[in-house]
Short mmCIF file of C-alpha atoms in Angstrom, two decimals:
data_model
loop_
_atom_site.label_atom_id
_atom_site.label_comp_id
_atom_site.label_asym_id
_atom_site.label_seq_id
_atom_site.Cartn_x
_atom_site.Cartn_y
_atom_site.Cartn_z
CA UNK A 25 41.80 -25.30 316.44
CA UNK A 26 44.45 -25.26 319.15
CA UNK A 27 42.62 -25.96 322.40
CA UNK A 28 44.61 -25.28 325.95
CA UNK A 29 43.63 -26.07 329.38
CA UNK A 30 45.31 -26.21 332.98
CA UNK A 31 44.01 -29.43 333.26
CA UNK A 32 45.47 -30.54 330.32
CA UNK A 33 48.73 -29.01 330.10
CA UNK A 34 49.94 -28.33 334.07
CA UNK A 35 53.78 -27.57 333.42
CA UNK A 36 53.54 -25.16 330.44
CA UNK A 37 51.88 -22.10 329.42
CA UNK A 38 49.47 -21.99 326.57
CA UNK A 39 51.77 -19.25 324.62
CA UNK A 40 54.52 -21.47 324.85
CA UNK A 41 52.26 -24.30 323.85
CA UNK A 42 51.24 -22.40 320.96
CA UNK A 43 55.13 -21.91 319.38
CA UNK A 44 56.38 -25.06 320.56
CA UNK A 45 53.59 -26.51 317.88
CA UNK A 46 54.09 -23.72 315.40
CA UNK A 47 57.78 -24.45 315.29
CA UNK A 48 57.96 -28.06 314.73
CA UNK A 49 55.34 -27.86 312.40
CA UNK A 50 57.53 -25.21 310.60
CA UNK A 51 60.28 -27.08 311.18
CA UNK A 52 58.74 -30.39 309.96
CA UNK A 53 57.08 -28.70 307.13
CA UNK A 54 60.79 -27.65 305.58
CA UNK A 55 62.85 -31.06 306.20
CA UNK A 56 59.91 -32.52 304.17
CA UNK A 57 59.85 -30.20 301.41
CA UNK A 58 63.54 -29.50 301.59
CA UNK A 59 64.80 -31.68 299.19
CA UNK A 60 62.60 -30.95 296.48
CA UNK A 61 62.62 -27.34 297.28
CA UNK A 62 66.34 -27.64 296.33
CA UNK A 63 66.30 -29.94 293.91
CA UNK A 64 63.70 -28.09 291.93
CA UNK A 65 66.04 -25.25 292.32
CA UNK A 66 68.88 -27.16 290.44
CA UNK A 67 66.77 -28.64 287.72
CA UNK A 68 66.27 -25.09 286.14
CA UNK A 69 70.57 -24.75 286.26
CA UNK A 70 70.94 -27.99 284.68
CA UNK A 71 71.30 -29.01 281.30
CA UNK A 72 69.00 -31.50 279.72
CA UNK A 73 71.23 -33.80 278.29
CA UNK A 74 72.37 -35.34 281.39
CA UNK A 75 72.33 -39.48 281.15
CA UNK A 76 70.81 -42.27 283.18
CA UNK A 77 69.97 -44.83 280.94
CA UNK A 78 70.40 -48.47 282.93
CA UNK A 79 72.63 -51.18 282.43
CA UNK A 80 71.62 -53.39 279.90
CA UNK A 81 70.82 -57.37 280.80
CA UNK A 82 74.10 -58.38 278.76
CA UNK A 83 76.18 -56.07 280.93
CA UNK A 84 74.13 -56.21 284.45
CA UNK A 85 71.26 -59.11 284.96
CA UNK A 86 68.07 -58.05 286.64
CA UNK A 87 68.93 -58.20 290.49
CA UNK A 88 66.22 -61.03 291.99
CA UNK A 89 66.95 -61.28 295.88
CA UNK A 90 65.38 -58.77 297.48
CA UNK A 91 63.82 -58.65 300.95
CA UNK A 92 61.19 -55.74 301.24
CA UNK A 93 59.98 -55.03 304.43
CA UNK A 94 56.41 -53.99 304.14
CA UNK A 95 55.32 -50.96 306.75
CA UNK A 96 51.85 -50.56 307.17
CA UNK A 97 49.52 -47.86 305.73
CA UNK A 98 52.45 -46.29 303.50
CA UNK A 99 51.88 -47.31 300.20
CA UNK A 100 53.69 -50.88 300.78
CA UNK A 101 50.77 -52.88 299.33
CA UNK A 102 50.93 -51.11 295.99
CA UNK A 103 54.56 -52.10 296.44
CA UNK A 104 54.14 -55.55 297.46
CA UNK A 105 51.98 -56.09 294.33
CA UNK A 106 55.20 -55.06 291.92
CA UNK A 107 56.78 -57.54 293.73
CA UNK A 108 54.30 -60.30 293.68
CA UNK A 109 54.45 -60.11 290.15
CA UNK A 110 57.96 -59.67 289.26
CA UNK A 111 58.58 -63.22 291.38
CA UNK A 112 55.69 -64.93 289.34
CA UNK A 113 56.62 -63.47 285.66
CA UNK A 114 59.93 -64.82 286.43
CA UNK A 115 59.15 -68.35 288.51
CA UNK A 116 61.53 -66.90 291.89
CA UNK A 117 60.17 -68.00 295.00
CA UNK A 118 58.42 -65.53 297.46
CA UNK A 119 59.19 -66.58 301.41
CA UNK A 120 55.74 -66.63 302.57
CA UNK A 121 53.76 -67.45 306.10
CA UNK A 122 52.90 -70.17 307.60
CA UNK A 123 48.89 -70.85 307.79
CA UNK A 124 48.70 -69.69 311.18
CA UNK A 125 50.21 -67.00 311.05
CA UNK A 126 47.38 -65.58 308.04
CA UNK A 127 48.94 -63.63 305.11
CA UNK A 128 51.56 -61.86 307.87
CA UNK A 129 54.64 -63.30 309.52
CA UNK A 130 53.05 -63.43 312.73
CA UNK A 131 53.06 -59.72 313.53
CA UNK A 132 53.30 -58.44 315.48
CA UNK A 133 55.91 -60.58 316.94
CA UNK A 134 59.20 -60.28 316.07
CA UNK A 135 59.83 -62.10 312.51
CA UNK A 136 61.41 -65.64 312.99
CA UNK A 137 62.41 -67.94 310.35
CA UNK A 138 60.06 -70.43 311.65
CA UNK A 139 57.08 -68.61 311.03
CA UNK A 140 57.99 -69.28 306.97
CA UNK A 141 55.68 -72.18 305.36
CA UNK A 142 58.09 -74.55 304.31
CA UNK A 143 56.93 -75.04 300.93
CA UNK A 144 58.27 -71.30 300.10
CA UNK A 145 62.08 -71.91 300.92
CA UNK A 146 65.02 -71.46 299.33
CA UNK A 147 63.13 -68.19 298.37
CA UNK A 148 64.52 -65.13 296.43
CA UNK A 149 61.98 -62.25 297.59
CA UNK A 150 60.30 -61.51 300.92
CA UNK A 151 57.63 -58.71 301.20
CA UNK A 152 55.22 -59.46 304.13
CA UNK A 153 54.54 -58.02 306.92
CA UNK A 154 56.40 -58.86 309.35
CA UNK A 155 58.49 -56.82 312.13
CA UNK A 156 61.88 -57.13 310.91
CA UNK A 157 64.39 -59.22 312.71
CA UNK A 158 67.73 -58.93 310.15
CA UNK A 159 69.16 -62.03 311.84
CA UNK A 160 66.06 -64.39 311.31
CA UNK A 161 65.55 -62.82 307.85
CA UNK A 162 69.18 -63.67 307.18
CA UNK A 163 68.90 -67.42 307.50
CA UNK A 164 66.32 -67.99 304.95
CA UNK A 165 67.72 -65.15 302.17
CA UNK A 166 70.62 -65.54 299.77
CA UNK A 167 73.78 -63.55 300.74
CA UNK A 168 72.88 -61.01 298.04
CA UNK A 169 70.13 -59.91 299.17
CA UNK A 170 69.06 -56.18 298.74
CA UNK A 171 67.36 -54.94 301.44
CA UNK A 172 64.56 -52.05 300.72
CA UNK A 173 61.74 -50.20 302.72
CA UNK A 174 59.30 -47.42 302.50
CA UNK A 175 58.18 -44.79 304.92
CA UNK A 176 55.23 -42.43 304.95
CA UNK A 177 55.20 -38.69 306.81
CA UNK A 178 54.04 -39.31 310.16
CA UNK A 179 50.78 -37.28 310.16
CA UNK A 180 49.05 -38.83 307.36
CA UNK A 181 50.50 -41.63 308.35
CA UNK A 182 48.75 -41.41 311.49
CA UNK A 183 45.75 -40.32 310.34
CA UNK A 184 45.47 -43.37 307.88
CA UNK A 185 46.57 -46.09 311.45
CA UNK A 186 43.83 -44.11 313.48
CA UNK A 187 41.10 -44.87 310.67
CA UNK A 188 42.34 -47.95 309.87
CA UNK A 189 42.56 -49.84 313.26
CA UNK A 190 40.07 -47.99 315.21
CA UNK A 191 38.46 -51.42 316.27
CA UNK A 192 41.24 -53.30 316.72
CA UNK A 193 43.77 -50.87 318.43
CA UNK A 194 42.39 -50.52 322.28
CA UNK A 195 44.54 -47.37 322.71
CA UNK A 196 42.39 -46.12 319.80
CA UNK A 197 39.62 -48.01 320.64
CA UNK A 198 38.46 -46.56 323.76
CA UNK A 199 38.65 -42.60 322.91
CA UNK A 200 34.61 -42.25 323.77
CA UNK A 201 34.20 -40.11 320.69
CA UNK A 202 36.67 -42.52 318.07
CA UNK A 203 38.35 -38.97 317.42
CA UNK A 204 41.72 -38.54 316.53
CA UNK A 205 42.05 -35.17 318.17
CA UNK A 206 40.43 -36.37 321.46
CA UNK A 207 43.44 -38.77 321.11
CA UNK A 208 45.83 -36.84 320.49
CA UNK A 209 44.56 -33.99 323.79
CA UNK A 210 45.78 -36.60 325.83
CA UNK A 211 47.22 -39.41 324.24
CA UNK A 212 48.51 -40.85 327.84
CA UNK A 213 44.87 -41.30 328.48
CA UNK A 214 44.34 -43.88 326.23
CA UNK A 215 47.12 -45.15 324.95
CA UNK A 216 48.95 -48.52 326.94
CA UNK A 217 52.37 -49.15 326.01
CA UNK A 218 52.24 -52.99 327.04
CA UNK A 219 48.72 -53.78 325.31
CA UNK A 220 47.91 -55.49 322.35
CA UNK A 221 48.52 -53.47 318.92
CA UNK A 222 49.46 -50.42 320.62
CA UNK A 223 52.37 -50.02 318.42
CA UNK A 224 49.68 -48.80 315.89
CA UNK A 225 49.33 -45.65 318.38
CA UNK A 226 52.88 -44.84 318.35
CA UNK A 227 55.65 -44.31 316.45
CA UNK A 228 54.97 -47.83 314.12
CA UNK A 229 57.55 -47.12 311.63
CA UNK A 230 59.86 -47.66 314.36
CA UNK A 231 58.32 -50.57 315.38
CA UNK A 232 58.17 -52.35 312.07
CA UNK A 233 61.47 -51.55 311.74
CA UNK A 234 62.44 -53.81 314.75
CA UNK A 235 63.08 -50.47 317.06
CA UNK A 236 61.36 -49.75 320.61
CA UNK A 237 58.32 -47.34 319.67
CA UNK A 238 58.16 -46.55 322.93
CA UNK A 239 62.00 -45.20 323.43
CA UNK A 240 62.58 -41.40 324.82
CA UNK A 241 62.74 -39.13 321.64
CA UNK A 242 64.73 -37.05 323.15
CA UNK A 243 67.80 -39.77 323.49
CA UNK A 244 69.62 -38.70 320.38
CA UNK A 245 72.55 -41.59 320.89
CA UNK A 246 69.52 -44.16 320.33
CA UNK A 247 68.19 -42.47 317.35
CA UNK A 248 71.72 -41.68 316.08
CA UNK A 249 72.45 -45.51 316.16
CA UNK A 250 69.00 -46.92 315.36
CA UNK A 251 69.22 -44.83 312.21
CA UNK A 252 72.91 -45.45 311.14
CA UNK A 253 71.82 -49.26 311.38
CA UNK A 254 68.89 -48.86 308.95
CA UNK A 255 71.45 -46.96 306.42
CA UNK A 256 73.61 -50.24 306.87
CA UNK A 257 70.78 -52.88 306.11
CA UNK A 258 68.51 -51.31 303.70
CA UNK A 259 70.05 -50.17 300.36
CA UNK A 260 66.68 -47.90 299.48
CA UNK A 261 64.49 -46.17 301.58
CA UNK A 262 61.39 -45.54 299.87
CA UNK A 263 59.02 -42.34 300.22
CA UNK A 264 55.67 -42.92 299.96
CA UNK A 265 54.99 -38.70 298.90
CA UNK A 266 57.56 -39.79 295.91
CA UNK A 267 56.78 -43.22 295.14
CA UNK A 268 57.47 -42.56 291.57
CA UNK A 269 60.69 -40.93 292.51
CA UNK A 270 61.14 -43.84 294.75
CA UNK A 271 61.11 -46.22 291.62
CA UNK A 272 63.29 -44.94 290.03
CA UNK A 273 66.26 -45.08 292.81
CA UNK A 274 64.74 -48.88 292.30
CA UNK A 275 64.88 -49.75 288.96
CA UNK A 276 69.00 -48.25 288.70
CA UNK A 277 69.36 -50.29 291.97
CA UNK A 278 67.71 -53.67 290.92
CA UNK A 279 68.26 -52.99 286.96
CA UNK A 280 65.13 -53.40 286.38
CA UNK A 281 63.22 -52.57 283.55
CA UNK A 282 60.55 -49.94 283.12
CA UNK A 283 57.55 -53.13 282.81
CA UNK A 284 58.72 -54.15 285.61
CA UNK A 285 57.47 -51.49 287.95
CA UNK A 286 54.00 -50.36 286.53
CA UNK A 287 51.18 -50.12 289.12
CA UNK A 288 48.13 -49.21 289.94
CA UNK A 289 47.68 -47.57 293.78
CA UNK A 290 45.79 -50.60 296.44
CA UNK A 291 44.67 -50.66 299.84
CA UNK A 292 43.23 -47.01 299.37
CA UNK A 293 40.29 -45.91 301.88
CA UNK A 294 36.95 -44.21 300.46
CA UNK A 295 36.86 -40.16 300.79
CA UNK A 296 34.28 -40.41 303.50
CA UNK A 297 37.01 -42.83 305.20
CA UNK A 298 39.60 -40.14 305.27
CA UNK A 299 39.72 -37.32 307.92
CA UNK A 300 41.38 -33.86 307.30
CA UNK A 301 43.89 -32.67 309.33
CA UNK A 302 43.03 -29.36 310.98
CA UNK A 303 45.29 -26.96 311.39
CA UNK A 304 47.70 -27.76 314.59
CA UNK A 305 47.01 -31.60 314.47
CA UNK A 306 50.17 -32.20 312.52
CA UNK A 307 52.30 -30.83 314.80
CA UNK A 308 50.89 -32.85 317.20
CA UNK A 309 50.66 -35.99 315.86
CA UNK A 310 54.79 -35.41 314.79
CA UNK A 311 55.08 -34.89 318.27
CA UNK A 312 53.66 -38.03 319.84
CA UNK A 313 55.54 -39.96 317.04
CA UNK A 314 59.13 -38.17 317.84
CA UNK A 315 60.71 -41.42 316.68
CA UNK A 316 58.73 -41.72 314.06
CA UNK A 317 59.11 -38.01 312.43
CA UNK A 318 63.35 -38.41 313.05
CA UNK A 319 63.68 -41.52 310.94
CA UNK A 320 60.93 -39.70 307.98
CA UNK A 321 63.33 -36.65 307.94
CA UNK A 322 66.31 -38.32 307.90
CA UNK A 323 65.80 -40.63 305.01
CA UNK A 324 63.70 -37.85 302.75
CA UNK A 325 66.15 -36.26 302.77
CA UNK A 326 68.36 -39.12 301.90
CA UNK A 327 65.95 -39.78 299.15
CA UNK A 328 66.67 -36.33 297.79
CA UNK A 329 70.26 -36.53 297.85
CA UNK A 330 70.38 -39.75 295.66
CA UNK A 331 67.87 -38.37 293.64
CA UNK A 332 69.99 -34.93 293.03
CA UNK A 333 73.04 -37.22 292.47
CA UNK A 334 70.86 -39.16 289.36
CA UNK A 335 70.15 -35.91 288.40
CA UNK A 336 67.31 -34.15 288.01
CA UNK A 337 66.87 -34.25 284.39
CA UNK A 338 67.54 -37.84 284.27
CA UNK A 339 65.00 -38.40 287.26
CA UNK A 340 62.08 -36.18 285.85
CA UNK A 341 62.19 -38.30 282.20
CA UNK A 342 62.13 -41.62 284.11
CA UNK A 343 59.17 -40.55 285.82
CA UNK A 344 57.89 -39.08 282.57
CA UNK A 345 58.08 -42.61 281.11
CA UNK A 346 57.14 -44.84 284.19
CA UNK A 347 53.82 -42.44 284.06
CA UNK A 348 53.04 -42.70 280.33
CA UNK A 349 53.48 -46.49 280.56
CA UNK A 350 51.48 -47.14 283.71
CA UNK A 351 48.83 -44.81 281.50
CA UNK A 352 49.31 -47.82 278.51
CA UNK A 353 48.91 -50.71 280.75
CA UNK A 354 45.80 -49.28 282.63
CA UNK A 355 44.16 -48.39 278.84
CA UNK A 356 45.22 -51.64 277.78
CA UNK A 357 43.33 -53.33 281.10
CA UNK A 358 40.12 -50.90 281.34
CA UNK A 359 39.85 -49.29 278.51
CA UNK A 360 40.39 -45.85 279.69
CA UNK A 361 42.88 -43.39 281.33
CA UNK A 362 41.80 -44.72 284.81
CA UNK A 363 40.18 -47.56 286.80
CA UNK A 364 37.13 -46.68 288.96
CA UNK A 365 37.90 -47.88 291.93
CA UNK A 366 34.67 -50.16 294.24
CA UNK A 367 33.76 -50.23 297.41
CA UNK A 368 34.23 -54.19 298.31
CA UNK A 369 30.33 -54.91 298.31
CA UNK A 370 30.13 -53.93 294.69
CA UNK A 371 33.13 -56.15 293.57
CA UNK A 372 31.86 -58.91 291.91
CA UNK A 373 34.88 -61.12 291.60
CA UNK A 374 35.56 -62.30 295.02
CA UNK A 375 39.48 -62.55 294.32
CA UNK A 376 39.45 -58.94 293.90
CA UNK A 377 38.03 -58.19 296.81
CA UNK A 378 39.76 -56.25 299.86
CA UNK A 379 39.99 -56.73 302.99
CA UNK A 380 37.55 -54.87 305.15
CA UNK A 381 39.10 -53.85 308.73
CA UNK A 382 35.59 -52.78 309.98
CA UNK A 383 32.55 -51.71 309.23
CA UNK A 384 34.05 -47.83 310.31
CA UNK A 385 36.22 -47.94 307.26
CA UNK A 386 35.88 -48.98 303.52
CA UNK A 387 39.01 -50.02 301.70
CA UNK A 388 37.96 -49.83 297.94
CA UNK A 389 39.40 -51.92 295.25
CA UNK A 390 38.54 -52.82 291.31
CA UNK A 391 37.20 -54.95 288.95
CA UNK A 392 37.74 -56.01 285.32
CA UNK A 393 35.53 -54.55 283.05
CA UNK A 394 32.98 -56.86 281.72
CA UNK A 395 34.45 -57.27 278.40
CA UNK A 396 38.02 -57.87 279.47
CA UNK A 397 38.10 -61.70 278.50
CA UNK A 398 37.89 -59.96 274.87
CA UNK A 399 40.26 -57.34 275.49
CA UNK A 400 43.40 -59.33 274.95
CA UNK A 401 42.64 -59.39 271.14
CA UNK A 402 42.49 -55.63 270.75
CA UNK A 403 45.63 -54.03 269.55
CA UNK A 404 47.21 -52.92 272.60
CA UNK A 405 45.42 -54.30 275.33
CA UNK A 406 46.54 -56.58 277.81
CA UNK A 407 46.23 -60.32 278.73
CA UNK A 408 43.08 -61.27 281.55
CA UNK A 409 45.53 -62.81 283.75
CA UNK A 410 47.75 -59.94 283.89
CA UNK A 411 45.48 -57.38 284.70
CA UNK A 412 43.86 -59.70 287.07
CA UNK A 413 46.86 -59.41 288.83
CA UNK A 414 47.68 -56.05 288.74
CA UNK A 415 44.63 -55.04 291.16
CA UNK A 416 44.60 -58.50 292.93
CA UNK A 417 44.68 -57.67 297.44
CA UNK A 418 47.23 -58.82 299.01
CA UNK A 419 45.43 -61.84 300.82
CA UNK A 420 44.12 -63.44 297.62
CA UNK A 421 47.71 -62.75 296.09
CA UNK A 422 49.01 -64.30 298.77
CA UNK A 423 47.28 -67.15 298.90
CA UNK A 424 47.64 -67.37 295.03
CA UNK A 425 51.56 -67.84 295.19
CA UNK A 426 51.32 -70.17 298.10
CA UNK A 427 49.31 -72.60 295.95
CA UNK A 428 51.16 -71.85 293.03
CA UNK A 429 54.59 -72.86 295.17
CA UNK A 430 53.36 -75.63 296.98
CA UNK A 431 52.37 -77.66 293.04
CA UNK A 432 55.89 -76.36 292.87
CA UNK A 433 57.62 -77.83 295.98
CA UNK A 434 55.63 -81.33 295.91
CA UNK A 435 56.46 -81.86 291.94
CA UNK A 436 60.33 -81.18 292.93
CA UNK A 437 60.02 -83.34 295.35
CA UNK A 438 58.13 -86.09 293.49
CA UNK A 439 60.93 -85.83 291.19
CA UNK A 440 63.74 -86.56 293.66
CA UNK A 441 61.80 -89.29 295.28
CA UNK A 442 61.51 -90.96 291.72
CA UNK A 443 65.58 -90.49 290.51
CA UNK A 444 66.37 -92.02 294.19
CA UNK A 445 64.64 -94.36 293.33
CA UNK A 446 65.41 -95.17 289.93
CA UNK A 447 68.85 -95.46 291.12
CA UNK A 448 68.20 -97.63 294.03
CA UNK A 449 69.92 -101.39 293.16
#
């Protein structure tokens, strides 16, 4: 319900309150349909033999440097997963973070090449957290590096950062009632640009992104530039609303194939976790994260336009298959159309258990059914191991690799030791 006071809003009426929400929220509501709107349009005009099959390997090799840089609370675990297990299937190395920095490059300070465990380097792929810092990132990656990201509409987004850090963000923190739309009735209240983790309470795309969160909106040169530098680095901006979509633009971009990119959706937050969005909160929330809600329209809409220029025939088969496929690999793993997914305390296999942020919040994850060991000689089914890590968190995958890569990096250097040596007169 929209609420106005004197107290609370001084310099503007309530009326003008009122269609200043409405219209951004209108406005809002058709840059992030827009693109589908139109490209639904088209789809019914075009014919159905239009073509997008990929290069093959003998023509175009599977692309295999790739920095990813991992937002939070927009899908990017899911994402991080793919490409946790693309780098192990084909023995690349994943840059990852030194111990004291956890299983993120010391976020939230900007990313420096120091803050990469040694035993990870040269790497190929980079996909932690981190806030990104191109030049830093530069020194570690090969020069062909494709650069990719994904963003999430600002009001779930927010929604998701609110529930999420509620204990650890003190801007969030202190609201007396831990509600979002207390927040958001006077977000100047509570929120402290200079204090720890308040980039969670505003605009945090933009912060991830290496941009000031905290930057007038209303400065369109800044936004102009800050976005036009984005388009240079990253060849793919992801949507999280059209992850499917998403991987498509990926697999054409990477050559991938379709294996390649099957997932299952992490990091999700029980029902009772979740709060709905009543009607005028959007607005507001897009409003407090100006920044924010510029760079999702922009690059949705991007996302469309590369979409419409696959074609919309070719795009909706793609997705057809990448769906029917996932639906294979998740049969082949659990034995049905879909795994049931656990709250932490009734995972029994503590490697596939997720992170809890607090006890305000439950994060749910999966386990292997009980038979699974037996699954893998069913026609079919799928290996342990791989299923294992197709719902493995990111912490335990993390510190999976690392081990993995460190055997790696001492028995290459065992091996240099020993021809030095062998050569030695």
């Amino acid at each position: 319900m929209f609420i106005c006071t004197s107290a609370s809003l001084p310099q503007i009426s309530c009326k003008k309150m009122f269609f200043l929400l409405l219209a951004v929220s209108s406005l809002s509501l058709f840059l992030h349909n827009r693109g589908r709107f139109i490209w639904t349009i088209k789809s019914f005009k075009w014919a159905s033999n239009t073509s997008c099959s990929l290069p093959s390997a003998a023509t175009k090799p599977k692309h295999m440097s790739i920095a990813f840089l991992k937002t939070h609370k927009t899908a990017s675990s899911t994402m991080q997963n793919i490409l946790f297990r693309f780098a192990e299937h084909h023995n690349l190395t994943v840059a990852l973070p030194q111990r004291p920095c956890d299983h993120q490059f010391c976020y939230p300070s900007s990313f420096n090449s120091k803050f990469v465990h040694p035993y990870t380097l040269p790497a190929h792929i980079i996909t932690s957290h981190m806030r990104f810092n191109h030049s830093e990132v530069q020194r570690i990656m090969p020069n062909d590096t494709i650069y990719i990201t994904i963003l999430r509409e600002p009001a779930s987004m927010f929604e998701s950062l609110f529930s999420y850090y509620n204990q650890y963000c003190p801007s969030f923190k202190r609201v007396p009632d831990s509600s979002l739309e207390t927040f958001l009735k006077e977000p100047w209240r509570y929120f402290r640009p200079t204090e720890k983790d308040s980039m969670f309470a505003r605009n945090a795309l933009t912060y991830d992104l290496g941009g000031d969160n905290n930057h007038r909106a209303s400065d369109k040169a800044y936004v102009k530039d800050f976005i036009a530098n984005i388009e240079r680095i990253f060849s793919l901006v992801m949507i999280s609303e059209y992850f499917d979509e998403s991987l498509v633009l990926l697999r054409h971009l990477f050559s991938w194939e379709l294996e390649d990119v099957l997932y299952i959706n992490l990091n999700m937050r029980t029902p009772s976790s979740r709060r709905s969005l009543q009607q005028g909160l959007p607005a507001r929330i897009r409003i407090w994260n100006a920044l924010d809600t510029q760079l999702y329209n922009h690059f949705n809409a991007s996302l469309w336009r590369q979409l419409d220029a696959l074609g919309p025939d070719c795009v909706a088969r793609e997705v057809q298959l990448l769906r029917e496929a996932r639906d294979r690999l998740v049969r082949g793993c659990f034995g049905g159309p879909q795994p049931q997914p656990r709250p932490a305390n009734q995972i029994k296999d503590k490697v596939l258990r997720p992170w809890q942020p607090s006890s305000k919040v439950t994060i749910m994850g999966y386990d292997l059914p009980l038979n699974a060991s037996y699954l893998g000689a069913k026609p079919g089914s799928e290996s342990r191991d791989r299923c294992l890590k197709l719902i493995m968190p990111e912490v335990q995958y993390s510190q999976r690799l690392l081990q993995i890569q460190s055997l790696r990096y001492r028995r290459r250097l065992s091996d240099v030791l020993r021809r030095k040596l062998g050569r030695a007169p």
